[in-house]
Amino acid sequence: MGEADYTKQILNEIGSINFWQLAIKPGKPFAFGKLKSAWFCGLPGNAVSAIVTFYQLVQPIINHLSAFSQWQRTPYLKARTTSLIKTSPGRLEFQRGIARVNSQAELEVTPMPQQGSHILSSFNQSNCFIVLEQNRGAVNAGELVDIEYFNHLLMGTSKNLSRV
């Protein structure tokens, strides 16, 4: 996305770009368009951004274009936060977190301390995305948020809730 990045210019010369940037964090520099008769998705350069955009955007696009009728969007679950979650309004945000059932049999989630789009190790220690709406500000401990388990994303179905 810098001055020396000619990706957008070249893609526009040989095809068409339907959209170039999204209000999503991480993953803002996502591209979608067409080269001749083939659709393409351009993922961001940071690993975490690429993973988020693949699961949230590319996987549903591929399944839709291939008419994979058995694929279902992963359902969001409600979980209570265990600590403050810092966020800035303006973009739909997917933070990494650890979800678990507490001693009161409630689903709770703890955000990973480091949320940078270059910090891939946060995926090794987490099991879900904390999904924060575009216009939501900071989330206090004890508030409810939406979460999306990673194992459902990998399986591509909402029917197996075995690994909570």
Coordinates of C-alpha atoms in Angstrom, one line a residue:
M1 CA 0.0 0.0 0.0
G2 CA 3.1 2.2 0.0
E3 CA 4.4 4.4 -2.9
A4 CA 6.4 1.5 -4.3
D5 CA 3.5 -0.9 -4.3
Y6 CA 2.3 -1.2 -7.9
T7 CA -0.1 -4.1 -7.2
K8 CA -3.3 -2.0 -7.6
Q9 CA -2.1 -0.3 -10.8
I10 CA -1.1 -3.6 -12.4
L11 CA -4.3 -5.4 -11.4
N12 CA -6.3 -2.5 -12.9
E13 CA -4.3 -2.8 -16.1
I14 CA -4.8 -6.5 -16.6
G15 CA -8.2 -6.9 -14.9
S16 CA -10.6 -5.1 -12.7
I17 CA -10.7 -4.4 -8.9
N18 CA -14.1 -4.5 -7.4
F19 CA -12.8 -3.2 -4.0
W20 CA -9.4 -2.5 -2.6
Q21 CA -9.7 -1.6 1.1
L22 CA -12.1 -2.7 3.8
A23 CA -13.1 -1.3 7.2
I24 CA -11.8 -4.4 8.9
K25 CA -9.0 -4.8 11.4
P26 CA -6.7 -6.6 10.8
G27 CA -7.0 -6.9 7.1
K28 CA -7.8 -3.4 5.6
P29 CA -5.7 -3.8 2.4
F30 CA -7.8 -6.7 1.0
A31 CA -8.4 -6.7 -2.8
F32 CA -11.2 -8.5 -4.7
G33 CA -11.7 -8.4 -8.5
K34 CA -11.5 -10.2 -11.8
L35 CA -8.7 -11.2 -14.1
K36 CA -10.3 -12.2 -17.5
S37 CA -12.9 -14.8 -16.4
A38 CA -11.3 -15.6 -13.0
W39 CA -12.1 -14.0 -9.7
F40 CA -9.2 -13.1 -7.4
C41 CA -8.7 -12.2 -3.8
G42 CA -5.6 -10.3 -2.8
L43 CA -4.6 -10.9 0.9
P44 CA -2.8 -8.4 3.1
G45 CA 1.0 -8.9 3.7
N46 CA 0.9 -9.3 7.4
A47 CA 0.3 -12.9 8.5
V48 CA -2.5 -12.2 11.0
S49 CA -4.3 -10.0 8.5
A50 CA -4.0 -12.7 5.8
I51 CA -5.4 -15.3 8.2
V52 CA -8.3 -13.1 9.3
T53 CA -9.3 -12.1 5.7
F54 CA -9.0 -15.7 4.5
Y55 CA -11.4 -17.0 7.1
Q56 CA -13.8 -14.1 7.1
L57 CA -13.8 -13.3 3.4
V58 CA -12.0 -15.7 1.1
Q59 CA -13.4 -19.0 2.4
P60 CA -17.0 -17.8 2.1
I61 CA -16.3 -16.4 -1.4
I62 CA -14.8 -19.7 -2.6
N63 CA -17.7 -21.7 -1.1
H64 CA -20.2 -19.4 -2.7
L65 CA -18.5 -19.4 -6.2
S66 CA -18.1 -23.2 -6.1
A67 CA -21.8 -23.6 -5.0
F68 CA -20.7 -25.7 -2.0
S69 CA -24.2 -25.9 -0.5
Q70 CA -23.2 -27.7 2.7
W71 CA -20.9 -25.0 4.0
Q72 CA -22.4 -22.9 6.7
R73 CA -21.2 -19.6 8.2
T74 CA -19.7 -20.1 11.6
P75 CA -22.2 -18.9 14.2
Y76 CA -21.1 -16.2 16.7
L77 CA -21.4 -17.1 20.4
K78 CA -21.8 -14.6 23.2
A79 CA -19.1 -14.6 25.8
R80 CA -18.4 -12.3 28.8
T81 CA -15.1 -10.5 28.8
T82 CA -12.6 -11.1 31.6
S83 CA -10.7 -7.8 31.0
L84 CA -10.8 -4.5 29.2
I85 CA -10.6 -4.8 25.4
K86 CA -9.2 -1.7 23.8
T87 CA -10.5 -0.9 20.3
S88 CA -11.1 2.2 18.2
P89 CA -14.5 2.7 16.5
G90 CA -14.4 2.8 12.7
R91 CA -13.6 -0.8 11.6
L92 CA -15.0 -4.3 12.3
E93 CA -12.3 -5.8 14.4
F94 CA -11.2 -9.4 15.0
Q95 CA -9.1 -9.8 18.1
R96 CA -7.6 -13.1 19.2
G97 CA -8.8 -14.5 22.5
I98 CA -9.0 -17.5 24.7
A99 CA -12.6 -18.7 25.3
R100 CA -13.5 -21.1 28.1
V101 CA -16.4 -22.0 30.3
N102 CA -15.9 -20.6 33.8
S103 CA -16.9 -22.1 37.2
Q104 CA -20.5 -20.6 36.8
A105 CA -20.9 -22.5 33.5
E106 CA -20.7 -19.2 31.6
L107 CA -18.7 -18.7 28.4
E108 CA -16.0 -16.1 29.0
V109 CA -13.2 -14.8 26.8
T110 CA -9.8 -13.2 27.6
P111 CA -8.2 -11.1 24.9
M112 CA -4.6 -11.9 23.9
P113 CA -2.3 -9.1 25.3
Q114 CA -0.7 -8.4 21.9
Q115 CA -3.0 -7.9 19.0
G116 CA -0.6 -6.5 16.3
S117 CA -1.2 -7.8 12.8
H118 CA 2.4 -8.9 12.7
I119 CA 2.2 -11.1 15.9
L120 CA 1.5 -14.5 14.6
S121 CA 2.2 -16.2 17.9
S122 CA -1.1 -14.9 19.3
F123 CA -2.8 -17.6 17.2
N124 CA -0.8 -20.4 18.9
Q125 CA -2.2 -19.4 22.3
S126 CA -5.8 -18.4 21.3
N127 CA -8.8 -20.4 20.3
C128 CA -11.2 -17.8 19.0
F129 CA -11.8 -14.4 17.4
I130 CA -13.4 -11.7 19.5
V131 CA -15.6 -9.9 17.0
L132 CA -16.0 -6.2 17.8
E133 CA -18.6 -4.2 15.8
Q134 CA -17.5 -1.3 13.6
N135 CA -18.9 1.4 15.9
R136 CA -18.0 -0.1 19.2
G137 CA -15.5 1.5 21.5
A138 CA -13.6 0.0 24.4
V139 CA -15.2 -3.0 26.0
N140 CA -15.1 -3.2 29.8
A141 CA -14.6 -6.4 31.8
G142 CA -17.9 -8.3 32.3
E143 CA -19.5 -7.0 29.1
L144 CA -20.8 -9.5 26.4
V145 CA -19.1 -9.8 23.1
D146 CA -19.4 -12.0 20.1
I147 CA -16.8 -14.7 19.6
E148 CA -16.0 -17.1 16.8
Y149 CA -14.1 -20.3 17.5
F150 CA -11.2 -21.2 15.3
N151 CA -12.1 -24.9 15.1
H152 CA -15.4 -24.1 13.4
L153 CA -13.6 -22.0 10.8
L154 CA -11.2 -24.9 10.1
M155 CA -14.1 -27.4 9.8
G156 CA -16.3 -25.0 7.9
T157 CA -19.5 -26.0 9.7
S158 CA -21.5 -25.0 12.7
K159 CA -22.8 -28.5 13.5
N160 CA -19.8 -29.6 15.7
L161 CA -19.5 -27.7 18.9
S162 CA -17.4 -30.4 20.7
R163 CA -14.3 -28.4 21.4
V164 CA -15.4 -25.6 23.6

